Amino acid sequence: MMDDNENLKPLSFDNEEELKPFSFDNHQKSDDDFVPMAKGTSNELKNKDSNFIFFFGTAESGKSVILSSMLYYLKSQAGVLRPRIGTPNSKEANVLLSDFFENIRQGILPNRTTRDQVTRLDLVFEPNNKSKKVHPINLTFLETSGENHNEIRRGGNYHSSIESYLNANIPLTFIVVTSYDSAHKEDALINEFIDELERKGKNIKAINLVLVISKWDKSGKMDVESAEELDNFIYDRLPMTAQRIDTYGLSKSYYTIGSITNSSGQEKISLLNLSTAEVLSKWIYKNIVGYDLDYEGTFWERLKFSFKN
């Protein structure tokens, strides 16, 4: 009986003319009239594993002052605040933070934000509270020029640099700033901003949003005597916004950085007050984490701390 294996021979590739791979390229040269299509660029934000804080407010409303004093409070009294390693703007963030911290103790107010540009600070905040419930968090602060916010009046659109953040699927906290002396001019604009958020699918009742009345020191006082004083101011100067706040259950506060003096047309801080910076910073942390920044800890944590102290 013939061995079938003798008839089985390996496939030979010695004759390259006879054996060729299948080819779907019928043209050796590309057509001169063919224009390749570029791959679309993605507008998706990188480094989305953070908590984004977006400031809204017109020019000279006090956004940069609030941001710089809040960061100074977090770094000088509440824990460690440092640029987040590996983010696109670590170097720029470090430079800006250095300017903030050097200037604020010299009474120098921060510079105005550049138009059509989002100032982004990617930071890590590590609280000095030893409770495991009060853990470190990533914070990304976003600040934009007041001129850009005016662009949404009467149905206008934001610059693309701002749109990319408002359209992105990221956790956003909104700090809406209007000053003591110009709040009555900005009631309609604040409502247009909230309308814009709703058009973008934001559930206003579910997001973290706080109205901040800045420059409260211009009232002649550093604080409010009662909650009714702040309420009355908002009802009087911002009646439409007041309805939004009451209906949606939004937060509200006032803000001052302390005593401001004006010499030769230049404003400087003569007495630094961080009490409202503390309140707003703690509001942000509580709404992100769910625990107070000064949370005392569980029973066992308090017992352990008592032995250590």
PDB file of C-alpha atoms in Angstrom:
ATOM      1  CA  MET A   1       0.000   0.000   0.000  1.00  0.00           C
ATOM      2  CA  MET A   2       1.394   3.376  -1.058  1.00  0.00           C
ATOM      3  CA  ASP A   3       2.138   5.711   1.729  1.00  0.00           C
ATOM      4  CA  ASP A   4      -0.095   8.766   1.274  1.00  0.00           C
ATOM      5  CA  ASN A   5       2.576  10.930   2.879  1.00  0.00           C
ATOM      6  CA  GLU A   6       4.807  10.392  -0.140  1.00  0.00           C
ATOM      7  CA  ASN A   7       2.320  12.330  -2.287  1.00  0.00           C
ATOM      8  CA  LEU A   8       2.234  15.237   0.138  1.00  0.00           C
ATOM      9  CA  LYS A   9       4.863  17.800  -0.641  1.00  0.00           C
ATOM     10  CA  PRO A  10       5.358  21.156   1.025  1.00  0.00           C
ATOM     11  CA  LEU A  11       4.228  24.165  -0.919  1.00  0.00           C
ATOM     12  CA  SER A  12       7.199  25.625  -2.762  1.00  0.00           C
ATOM     13  CA  PHE A  13       7.837  29.354  -3.170  1.00  0.00           C
ATOM     14  CA  ASP A  14      10.789  28.917  -5.477  1.00  0.00           C
ATOM     15  CA  ASN A  15       8.819  30.123  -8.456  1.00  0.00           C
ATOM     16  CA  GLU A  16       7.779  33.617  -7.394  1.00  0.00           C
ATOM     17  CA  GLU A  17       6.039  34.220 -10.714  1.00  0.00           C
ATOM     18  CA  GLU A  18       3.575  31.388 -10.141  1.00  0.00           C
ATOM     19  CA  LEU A  19       2.748  32.069  -6.510  1.00  0.00           C
ATOM     20  CA  LYS A  20       1.745  35.563  -5.559  1.00  0.00           C
ATOM     21  CA  PRO A  21      -0.349  36.853  -2.676  1.00  0.00           C
ATOM     22  CA  PHE A  22      -3.781  38.261  -3.397  1.00  0.00           C
ATOM     23  CA  SER A  23      -3.615  41.976  -3.927  1.00  0.00           C
ATOM     24  CA  PHE A  24      -6.408  44.550  -3.864  1.00  0.00           C
ATOM     25  CA  ASP A  25      -4.110  47.274  -5.182  1.00  0.00           C
ATOM     26  CA  ASN A  26      -4.905  47.491  -8.881  1.00  0.00           C
ATOM     27  CA  HIS A  27      -2.948  50.696  -9.330  1.00  0.00           C
ATOM     28  CA  GLN A  28       0.751  50.980  -8.739  1.00  0.00           C
ATOM     29  CA  LYS A  29       0.493  54.743  -8.472  1.00  0.00           C
ATOM     30  CA  SER A  30      -2.078  56.797  -6.601  1.00  0.00           C
ATOM     31  CA  ASP A  31      -4.453  58.924  -8.617  1.00  0.00           C
ATOM     32  CA  ASP A  32      -3.325  62.500  -8.841  1.00  0.00           C
ATOM     33  CA  ASP A  33      -6.876  63.740  -8.343  1.00  0.00           C
ATOM     34  CA  PHE A  34      -7.382  61.874  -5.052  1.00  0.00           C
ATOM     35  CA  VAL A  35      -7.450  64.048  -1.937  1.00  0.00           C
ATOM     36  CA  PRO A  36      -7.061  62.113   1.324  1.00  0.00           C
ATOM     37  CA  MET A  37      -9.416  62.944   4.179  1.00  0.00           C
ATOM     38  CA  ALA A  38      -7.844  64.152   7.403  1.00  0.00           C
ATOM     39  CA  LYS A  39      -8.823  62.397  10.594  1.00  0.00           C
ATOM     40  CA  GLY A  40     -11.051  64.539  12.774  1.00  0.00           C
ATOM     41  CA  THR A  41      -9.505  66.019  15.856  1.00  0.00           C
ATOM     42  CA  SER A  42     -11.103  65.191  19.168  1.00  0.00           C
ATOM     43  CA  ASN A  43     -12.356  67.976  21.419  1.00  0.00           C
ATOM     44  CA  GLU A  44     -12.436  65.634  24.399  1.00  0.00           C
ATOM     45  CA  LEU A  45     -10.657  67.083  27.413  1.00  0.00           C
ATOM     46  CA  LYS A  46      -7.694  65.236  28.813  1.00  0.00           C
ATOM     47  CA  ASN A  47      -7.143  64.755  32.541  1.00  0.00           C
ATOM     48  CA  LYS A  48     -10.852  64.584  33.295  1.00  0.00           C
ATOM     49  CA  ASP A  49     -10.296  62.801  36.617  1.00  0.00           C
ATOM     50  CA  SER A  50     -10.553  66.036  38.547  1.00  0.00           C
ATOM     51  CA  ASN A  51     -13.132  68.366  40.062  1.00  0.00           C
ATOM     52  CA  PHE A  52     -13.521  71.436  37.858  1.00  0.00           C
ATOM     53  CA  ILE A  53     -14.444  74.831  39.358  1.00  0.00           C
ATOM     54  CA  PHE A  54     -15.690  77.348  36.783  1.00  0.00           C
ATOM     55  CA  PHE A  55     -15.844  81.065  37.582  1.00  0.00           C
ATOM     56  CA  PHE A  56     -18.492  83.239  35.920  1.00  0.00           C
ATOM     57  CA  GLY A  57     -18.409  87.023  36.169  1.00  0.00           C
ATOM     58  CA  THR A  58     -17.948  90.179  34.126  1.00  0.00           C
ATOM     59  CA  ALA A  59     -14.783  92.289  33.999  1.00  0.00           C
ATOM     60  CA  GLU A  60     -13.649  93.628  37.394  1.00  0.00           C
ATOM     61  CA  SER A  61     -16.218  91.531  39.241  1.00  0.00           C
ATOM     62  CA  GLY A  62     -13.496  90.127  41.486  1.00  0.00           C
ATOM     63  CA  LYS A  63     -13.080  86.581  40.126  1.00  0.00           C
ATOM     64  CA  SER A  64      -9.268  86.614  40.173  1.00  0.00           C
ATOM     65  CA  VAL A  65      -9.209  88.089  43.671  1.00  0.00           C
ATOM     66  CA  ILE A  66     -11.545  85.361  44.930  1.00  0.00           C
ATOM     67  CA  LEU A  67      -9.468  82.645  43.257  1.00  0.00           C
ATOM     68  CA  SER A  68      -6.125  83.893  44.561  1.00  0.00           C
ATOM     69  CA  SER A  69      -7.367  84.393  48.142  1.00  0.00           C
ATOM     70  CA  MET A  70      -9.075  80.981  48.205  1.00  0.00           C
ATOM     71  CA  LEU A  71      -5.885  79.276  47.038  1.00  0.00           C
ATOM     72  CA  TYR A  72      -3.899  81.205  49.636  1.00  0.00           C
ATOM     73  CA  TYR A  73      -6.296  80.090  52.371  1.00  0.00           C
ATOM     74  CA  LEU A  74      -6.090  76.435  51.306  1.00  0.00           C
ATOM     75  CA  LYS A  75      -2.288  76.526  51.213  1.00  0.00           C
ATOM     76  CA  SER A  76      -1.634  78.628  54.320  1.00  0.00           C
ATOM     77  CA  GLN A  77      -4.319  77.393  56.720  1.00  0.00           C
ATOM     78  CA  ALA A  78      -6.068  74.243  55.483  1.00  0.00           C
ATOM     79  CA  GLY A  79      -3.352  71.924  54.169  1.00  0.00           C
ATOM     80  CA  VAL A  80      -1.013  71.441  51.221  1.00  0.00           C
ATOM     81  CA  LEU A  81      -1.867  72.785  47.776  1.00  0.00           C
ATOM     82  CA  ARG A  82       0.454  71.897  44.913  1.00  0.00           C
ATOM     83  CA  PRO A  83       0.398  71.613  41.109  1.00  0.00           C
ATOM     84  CA  ARG A  84      -0.710  68.228  39.913  1.00  0.00           C
ATOM     85  CA  ILE A  85       2.171  66.268  38.384  1.00  0.00           C
ATOM     86  CA  GLY A  86       1.693  65.151  34.786  1.00  0.00           C
ATOM     87  CA  THR A  87      -0.917  67.710  33.786  1.00  0.00           C
ATOM     88  CA  PRO A  88      -0.390  69.857  30.681  1.00  0.00           C
ATOM     89  CA  ASN A  89       0.059  73.098  32.586  1.00  0.00           C
ATOM     90  CA  SER A  90       2.091  72.093  35.640  1.00  0.00           C
ATOM     91  CA  LYS A  91       4.823  74.670  34.956  1.00  0.00           C
ATOM     92  CA  GLU A  92       2.361  77.476  34.141  1.00  0.00           C
ATOM     93  CA  ALA A  93       0.303  76.631  37.217  1.00  0.00           C
ATOM     94  CA  ASN A  94       3.386  76.786  39.420  1.00  0.00           C
ATOM     95  CA  VAL A  95       4.347  80.221  38.051  1.00  0.00           C
ATOM     96  CA  LEU A  96       0.823  81.586  38.516  1.00  0.00           C
ATOM     97  CA  LEU A  97       0.575  80.191  42.036  1.00  0.00           C
ATOM     98  CA  SER A  98       3.902  81.773  42.946  1.00  0.00           C
ATOM     99  CA  ASP A  99       2.667  85.140  41.675  1.00  0.00           C
ATOM    100  CA  PHE A 100      -0.579  84.795  43.623  1.00  0.00           C
ATOM    101  CA  PHE A 101       1.134  83.910  46.893  1.00  0.00           C
ATOM    102  CA  GLU A 102       3.924  86.474  46.637  1.00  0.00           C
ATOM    103  CA  ASN A 103       1.595  89.311  45.669  1.00  0.00           C
ATOM    104  CA  ILE A 104      -1.245  88.734  48.108  1.00  0.00           C
ATOM    105  CA  ARG A 105       0.951  89.256  51.195  1.00  0.00           C
ATOM    106  CA  GLN A 106       2.294  92.440  49.633  1.00  0.00           C
ATOM    107  CA  GLY A 107      -1.228  93.713  49.093  1.00  0.00           C
ATOM    108  CA  ILE A 108      -0.979  93.428  45.308  1.00  0.00           C
ATOM    109  CA  LEU A 109      -4.197  92.428  43.554  1.00  0.00           C
ATOM    110  CA  PRO A 110      -3.974  89.834  40.732  1.00  0.00           C
ATOM    111  CA  ASN A 111      -3.869  90.869  37.092  1.00  0.00           C
ATOM    112  CA  ARG A 112      -6.919  90.624  34.848  1.00  0.00           C
ATOM    113  CA  THR A 113      -7.432  87.435  32.852  1.00  0.00           C
ATOM    114  CA  THR A 114      -6.568  87.431  29.145  1.00  0.00           C
ATOM    115  CA  ARG A 115      -9.518  87.463  26.749  1.00  0.00           C
ATOM    116  CA  ASP A 116     -10.355  84.309  24.738  1.00  0.00           C
ATOM    117  CA  GLN A 117      -8.226  82.216  27.046  1.00  0.00           C
ATOM    118  CA  VAL A 118      -9.111  79.906  29.907  1.00  0.00           C
ATOM    119  CA  THR A 119      -6.730  80.140  32.848  1.00  0.00           C
ATOM    120  CA  ARG A 120      -6.542  76.542  34.046  1.00  0.00           C
ATOM    121  CA  LEU A 121      -4.933  75.438  37.294  1.00  0.00           C
ATOM    122  CA  ASP A 122      -4.636  71.673  37.862  1.00  0.00           C
ATOM    123  CA  LEU A 123      -3.934  71.212  41.560  1.00  0.00           C
ATOM    124  CA  VAL A 124      -3.908  68.637  44.326  1.00  0.00           C
ATOM    125  CA  PHE A 125      -5.254  69.652  47.727  1.00  0.00           C
ATOM    126  CA  GLU A 126      -4.234  67.564  50.749  1.00  0.00           C
ATOM    127  CA  PRO A 127      -6.144  68.638  53.893  1.00  0.00           C
ATOM    128  CA  ASN A 128      -4.338  68.762  57.228  1.00  0.00           C
ATOM    129  CA  ASN A 129      -7.356  67.024  58.777  1.00  0.00           C
ATOM    130  CA  LYS A 130      -6.272  63.507  59.802  1.00  0.00           C
ATOM    131  CA  SER A 131      -9.682  61.869  59.349  1.00  0.00           C
ATOM    132  CA  LYS A 132      -9.800  59.284  56.543  1.00  0.00           C
ATOM    133  CA  LYS A 133     -13.111  60.819  55.470  1.00  0.00           C
ATOM    134  CA  VAL A 134     -11.340  64.090  54.655  1.00  0.00           C
ATOM    135  CA  HIS A 135      -9.103  62.831  51.881  1.00  0.00           C
ATOM    136  CA  PRO A 136      -6.974  64.615  49.235  1.00  0.00           C
ATOM    137  CA  ILE A 137      -8.754  65.701  46.054  1.00  0.00           C
ATOM    138  CA  ASN A 138      -7.833  66.955  42.599  1.00  0.00           C
ATOM    139  CA  LEU A 139      -9.049  70.472  41.863  1.00  0.00           C
ATOM    140  CA  THR A 140      -8.998  72.193  38.486  1.00  0.00           C
ATOM    141  CA  PHE A 141      -9.812  75.900  38.647  1.00  0.00           C
ATOM    142  CA  LEU A 142     -11.018  77.585  35.454  1.00  0.00           C
ATOM    143  CA  GLU A 143     -11.037  81.360  35.142  1.00  0.00           C
ATOM    144  CA  THR A 144     -11.900  83.407  32.065  1.00  0.00           C
ATOM    145  CA  SER A 145     -12.021  87.035  31.027  1.00  0.00           C
ATOM    146  CA  GLY A 146     -15.125  89.006  31.945  1.00  0.00           C
ATOM    147  CA  GLU A 147     -15.317  90.266  28.346  1.00  0.00           C
ATOM    148  CA  ASN A 148     -15.921  86.691  27.197  1.00  0.00           C
ATOM    149  CA  HIS A 149     -18.903  86.339  29.519  1.00  0.00           C
ATOM    150  CA  ASN A 150     -20.468  89.455  28.016  1.00  0.00           C
ATOM    151  CA  GLU A 151     -20.512  87.669  24.660  1.00  0.00           C
ATOM    152  CA  ILE A 152     -23.508  85.528  25.671  1.00  0.00           C
ATOM    153  CA  ARG A 153     -25.783  88.545  26.064  1.00  0.00           C
ATOM    154  CA  ARG A 154     -28.888  88.395  23.856  1.00  0.00           C
ATOM    155  CA  GLY A 155     -28.285  84.836  22.754  1.00  0.00           C
ATOM    156  CA  GLY A 156     -24.606  85.175  21.866  1.00  0.00           C
ATOM    157  CA  ASN A 157     -22.055  82.363  22.012  1.00  0.00           C
ATOM    158  CA  TYR A 158     -18.988  81.711  24.105  1.00  0.00           C
ATOM    159  CA  HIS A 159     -15.496  81.495  22.650  1.00  0.00           C
ATOM    160  CA  SER A 160     -14.549  77.923  21.711  1.00  0.00           C
ATOM    161  CA  SER A 161     -11.982  77.751  24.526  1.00  0.00           C
ATOM    162  CA  ILE A 162     -14.814  78.135  27.046  1.00  0.00           C
ATOM    163  CA  GLU A 163     -17.350  76.035  25.141  1.00  0.00           C
ATOM    164  CA  SER A 164     -15.039  73.013  25.296  1.00  0.00           C
ATOM    165  CA  TYR A 165     -15.339  72.955  29.095  1.00  0.00           C
ATOM    166  CA  LEU A 166     -19.060  73.694  29.319  1.00  0.00           C
ATOM    167  CA  ASN A 167     -19.855  70.975  26.757  1.00  0.00           C
ATOM    168  CA  ALA A 168     -17.555  68.355  28.255  1.00  0.00           C
ATOM    169  CA  ASN A 169     -18.790  65.525  30.444  1.00  0.00           C
ATOM    170  CA  ILE A 170     -16.855  66.566  33.532  1.00  0.00           C
ATOM    171  CA  PRO A 171     -17.849  67.321  37.153  1.00  0.00           C
ATOM    172  CA  LEU A 172     -18.309  71.099  37.262  1.00  0.00           C
ATOM    173  CA  THR A 173     -18.840  73.435  40.203  1.00  0.00           C
ATOM    174  CA  PHE A 174     -19.950  76.958  39.267  1.00  0.00           C
ATOM    175  CA  ILE A 175     -19.042  80.108  41.192  1.00  0.00           C
ATOM    176  CA  VAL A 176     -21.164  82.977  39.865  1.00  0.00           C
ATOM    177  CA  VAL A 177     -19.591  86.283  40.887  1.00  0.00           C
ATOM    178  CA  THR A 178     -21.127  89.759  40.821  1.00  0.00           C
ATOM    179  CA  SER A 179     -19.842  92.725  42.792  1.00  0.00           C
ATOM    180  CA  TYR A 180     -21.607  94.789  45.447  1.00  0.00           C
ATOM    181  CA  ASP A 181     -21.496  97.939  43.341  1.00  0.00           C
ATOM    182  CA  SER A 182     -22.583  96.515  39.973  1.00  0.00           C
ATOM    183  CA  ALA A 183     -24.919  93.630  40.813  1.00  0.00           C
ATOM    184  CA  HIS A 184     -27.996  95.560  39.653  1.00  0.00           C
ATOM    185  CA  LYS A 185     -26.525  95.715  36.125  1.00  0.00           C
ATOM    186  CA  GLU A 186     -25.918  91.970  35.840  1.00  0.00           C
ATOM    187  CA  ASP A 187     -29.201  90.339  36.875  1.00  0.00           C
ATOM    188  CA  ALA A 188     -30.201  89.568  33.271  1.00  0.00           C
ATOM    189  CA  LEU A 189     -26.732  88.301  32.296  1.00  0.00           C
ATOM    190  CA  ILE A 190     -26.569  85.877  35.227  1.00  0.00           C
ATOM    191  CA  ASN A 191     -29.921  84.452  34.162  1.00  0.00           C
ATOM    192  CA  GLU A 192     -28.704  84.155  30.567  1.00  0.00           C
ATOM    193  CA  PHE A 193     -25.739  82.168  31.853  1.00  0.00           C
ATOM    194  CA  ILE A 194     -27.994  79.792  33.789  1.00  0.00           C
ATOM    195  CA  ASP A 195     -30.192  79.458  30.675  1.00  0.00           C
ATOM    196  CA  GLU A 196     -27.037  78.572  28.706  1.00  0.00           C
ATOM    197  CA  LEU A 197     -26.174  75.849  31.202  1.00  0.00           C
ATOM    198  CA  GLU A 198     -29.657  74.387  30.903  1.00  0.00           C
ATOM    199  CA  ARG A 199     -29.419  74.406  27.099  1.00  0.00           C
ATOM    200  CA  LYS A 200     -26.248  72.380  27.462  1.00  0.00           C
ATOM    201  CA  GLY A 201     -28.121  69.760  29.466  1.00  0.00           C
ATOM    202  CA  LYS A 202     -27.030  70.796  32.961  1.00  0.00           C
ATOM    203  CA  ASN A 203     -29.549  70.032  35.680  1.00  0.00           C
ATOM    204  CA  ILE A 204     -29.369  73.240  37.716  1.00  0.00           C
ATOM    205  CA  LYS A 205     -31.060  71.627  40.713  1.00  0.00           C
ATOM    206  CA  ALA A 206     -28.398  68.895  40.821  1.00  0.00           C
ATOM    207  CA  ILE A 207     -25.175  70.821  40.148  1.00  0.00           C
ATOM    208  CA  ASN A 208     -23.032  72.734  42.633  1.00  0.00           C
ATOM    209  CA  LEU A 209     -23.635  76.435  42.001  1.00  0.00           C
ATOM    210  CA  VAL A 210     -23.166  79.357  44.361  1.00  0.00           C
ATOM    211  CA  LEU A 211     -23.886  83.060  43.860  1.00  0.00           C
ATOM    212  CA  VAL A 212     -21.145  85.215  45.405  1.00  0.00           C
ATOM    213  CA  ILE A 213     -21.561  88.941  46.025  1.00  0.00           C
ATOM    214  CA  SER A 214     -17.968  90.187  45.897  1.00  0.00           C
ATOM    215  CA  LYS A 215     -16.457  93.428  47.213  1.00  0.00           C
ATOM    216  CA  TRP A 216     -18.798  93.416  50.210  1.00  0.00           C
ATOM    217  CA  ASP A 217     -16.363  95.763  51.967  1.00  0.00           C
ATOM    218  CA  LYS A 218     -17.780  98.519  49.718  1.00  0.00           C
ATOM    219  CA  SER A 219     -20.909  98.325  51.848  1.00  0.00           C
ATOM    220  CA  GLY A 220     -18.816  99.797  54.655  1.00  0.00           C
ATOM    221  CA  LYS A 221     -18.696  96.461  56.536  1.00  0.00           C
ATOM    222  CA  MET A 222     -16.622  93.293  56.370  1.00  0.00           C
ATOM    223  CA  ASP A 223     -19.536  90.962  57.031  1.00  0.00           C
ATOM    224  CA  VAL A 224     -23.324  90.769  57.093  1.00  0.00           C
ATOM    225  CA  GLU A 225     -25.249  91.171  60.329  1.00  0.00           C
ATOM    226  CA  SER A 226     -27.697  88.396  59.427  1.00  0.00           C
ATOM    227  CA  ALA A 227     -28.739  86.104  56.595  1.00  0.00           C
ATOM    228  CA  GLU A 228     -31.664  88.441  55.954  1.00  0.00           C
ATOM    229  CA  GLU A 229     -29.280  91.284  55.085  1.00  0.00           C
ATOM    230  CA  LEU A 230     -27.748  89.260  52.258  1.00  0.00           C
ATOM    231  CA  ASP A 231     -31.172  88.021  51.132  1.00  0.00           C
ATOM    232  CA  ASN A 232     -32.561  91.543  51.023  1.00  0.00           C
ATOM    233  CA  PHE A 233     -29.611  92.734  48.943  1.00  0.00           C
ATOM    234  CA  ILE A 234     -30.109  89.920  46.406  1.00  0.00           C
ATOM    235  CA  TYR A 235     -33.903  90.427  46.240  1.00  0.00           C
ATOM    236  CA  ASP A 236     -33.415  94.146  45.719  1.00  0.00           C
ATOM    237  CA  ARG A 237     -30.514  94.161  43.227  1.00  0.00           C
ATOM    238  CA  LEU A 238     -30.956  90.743  41.571  1.00  0.00           C
ATOM    239  CA  PRO A 239     -34.691  89.919  41.639  1.00  0.00           C
ATOM    240  CA  MET A 240     -34.622  87.422  38.720  1.00  0.00           C
ATOM    241  CA  THR A 241     -31.564  85.673  40.097  1.00  0.00           C
ATOM    242  CA  ALA A 242     -33.194  85.571  43.529  1.00  0.00           C
ATOM    243  CA  GLN A 243     -36.111  83.633  42.037  1.00  0.00           C
ATOM    244  CA  ARG A 244     -33.682  81.184  40.424  1.00  0.00           C
ATOM    245  CA  ILE A 245     -31.901  80.662  43.732  1.00  0.00           C
ATOM    246  CA  ASP A 246     -35.104  80.109  45.705  1.00  0.00           C
ATOM    247  CA  THR A 247     -36.702  77.834  43.104  1.00  0.00           C
ATOM    248  CA  TYR A 248     -33.652  75.627  42.581  1.00  0.00           C
ATOM    249  CA  GLY A 249     -32.365  75.759  46.155  1.00  0.00           C
ATOM    250  CA  LEU A 250     -28.981  77.211  45.171  1.00  0.00           C
ATOM    251  CA  SER A 251     -26.353  78.576  47.550  1.00  0.00           C
ATOM    252  CA  LYS A 252     -25.424  82.215  48.082  1.00  0.00           C
ATOM    253  CA  SER A 253     -22.696  84.060  49.920  1.00  0.00           C
ATOM    254  CA  TYR A 254     -20.787  87.336  50.121  1.00  0.00           C
ATOM    255  CA  TYR A 255     -17.067  87.907  49.748  1.00  0.00           C
ATOM    256  CA  THR A 256     -14.403  90.362  50.793  1.00  0.00           C
ATOM    257  CA  ILE A 257     -10.637  90.146  50.751  1.00  0.00           C
ATOM    258  CA  GLY A 258     -10.307  92.806  53.433  1.00  0.00           C
ATOM    259  CA  SER A 259      -9.609  96.522  53.475  1.00  0.00           C
ATOM    260  CA  ILE A 260      -8.690  98.097  50.123  1.00  0.00           C
ATOM    261  CA  THR A 261      -6.971 101.452  49.740  1.00  0.00           C
ATOM    262  CA  ASN A 262      -6.695 103.494  46.566  1.00  0.00           C
ATOM    263  CA  SER A 263      -3.482 105.428  46.032  1.00  0.00           C
ATOM    264  CA  SER A 264      -2.869 107.285  42.770  1.00  0.00           C
ATOM    265  CA  GLY A 265      -5.539 105.219  41.056  1.00  0.00           C
ATOM    266  CA  GLN A 266      -4.048 101.887  42.135  1.00  0.00           C
ATOM    267  CA  GLU A 267      -5.887  99.639  44.586  1.00  0.00           C
ATOM    268  CA  LYS A 268      -3.964  97.701  47.218  1.00  0.00           C
ATOM    269  CA  ILE A 269      -4.899  95.419  50.098  1.00  0.00           C
ATOM    270  CA  SER A 270      -4.184  97.168  53.384  1.00  0.00           C
ATOM    271  CA  LEU A 271      -5.648  94.467  55.650  1.00  0.00           C
ATOM    272  CA  LEU A 272      -6.031  90.870  54.448  1.00  0.00           C
ATOM    273  CA  ASN A 273      -9.186  89.054  55.572  1.00  0.00           C
ATOM    274  CA  LEU A 274      -9.531  85.353  54.695  1.00  0.00           C
ATOM    275  CA  SER A 275     -12.771  84.622  56.544  1.00  0.00           C
ATOM    276  CA  THR A 276     -14.947  84.530  53.419  1.00  0.00           C
ATOM    277  CA  ALA A 277     -12.207  82.650  51.534  1.00  0.00           C
ATOM    278  CA  GLU A 278     -12.472  80.007  54.246  1.00  0.00           C
ATOM    279  CA  VAL A 279     -16.271  79.789  53.941  1.00  0.00           C
ATOM    280  CA  LEU A 280     -16.223  79.412  50.148  1.00  0.00           C
ATOM    281  CA  SER A 281     -13.335  76.899  50.206  1.00  0.00           C
ATOM    282  CA  LYS A 282     -15.157  74.750  52.746  1.00  0.00           C
ATOM    283  CA  TRP A 283     -18.356  74.951  50.674  1.00  0.00           C
ATOM    284  CA  ILE A 284     -16.489  73.650  47.617  1.00  0.00           C
ATOM    285  CA  TYR A 285     -14.857  70.789  49.524  1.00  0.00           C
ATOM    286  CA  LYS A 286     -18.097  69.742  51.265  1.00  0.00           C
ATOM    287  CA  ASN A 287     -20.046  69.679  47.995  1.00  0.00           C
ATOM    288  CA  ILE A 288     -17.388  67.593  46.267  1.00  0.00           C
ATOM    289  CA  VAL A 289     -16.460  65.135  49.022  1.00  0.00           C
ATOM    290  CA  GLY A 290     -19.593  65.090  51.146  1.00  0.00           C
ATOM    291  CA  TYR A 291     -17.733  65.807  54.393  1.00  0.00           C
ATOM    292  CA  ASP A 292     -16.763  69.076  56.046  1.00  0.00           C
ATOM    293  CA  LEU A 293     -13.155  70.125  55.699  1.00  0.00           C
ATOM    294  CA  ASP A 294     -12.998  70.398  59.498  1.00  0.00           C
ATOM    295  CA  TYR A 295     -14.901  67.121  60.078  1.00  0.00           C
ATOM    296  CA  GLU A 296     -13.933  65.847  63.540  1.00  0.00           C
ATOM    297  CA  GLY A 297     -13.783  62.194  62.504  1.00  0.00           C
ATOM    298  CA  THR A 298     -15.477  59.012  63.668  1.00  0.00           C
ATOM    299  CA  PHE A 299     -15.568  58.034  67.343  1.00  0.00           C
ATOM    300  CA  TRP A 300     -12.516  55.791  66.949  1.00  0.00           C
ATOM    301  CA  GLU A 301     -10.617  58.444  65.021  1.00  0.00           C
ATOM    302  CA  ARG A 302     -11.317  61.041  67.704  1.00  0.00           C
ATOM    303  CA  LEU A 303     -10.230  58.551  70.368  1.00  0.00           C
ATOM    304  CA  LYS A 304      -6.995  57.816  68.500  1.00  0.00           C
ATOM    305  CA  PHE A 305      -6.272  61.511  68.006  1.00  0.00           C
ATOM    306  CA  SER A 306      -6.840  62.168  71.721  1.00  0.00           C
ATOM    307  CA  PHE A 307      -4.163  59.582  72.636  1.00  0.00           C
ATOM    308  CA  LYS A 308      -1.703  61.127  70.154  1.00  0.00           C
ATOM    309  CA  ASN A 309      -2.281  64.635  71.464  1.00  0.00           C
TER     310      ASN A 309
END
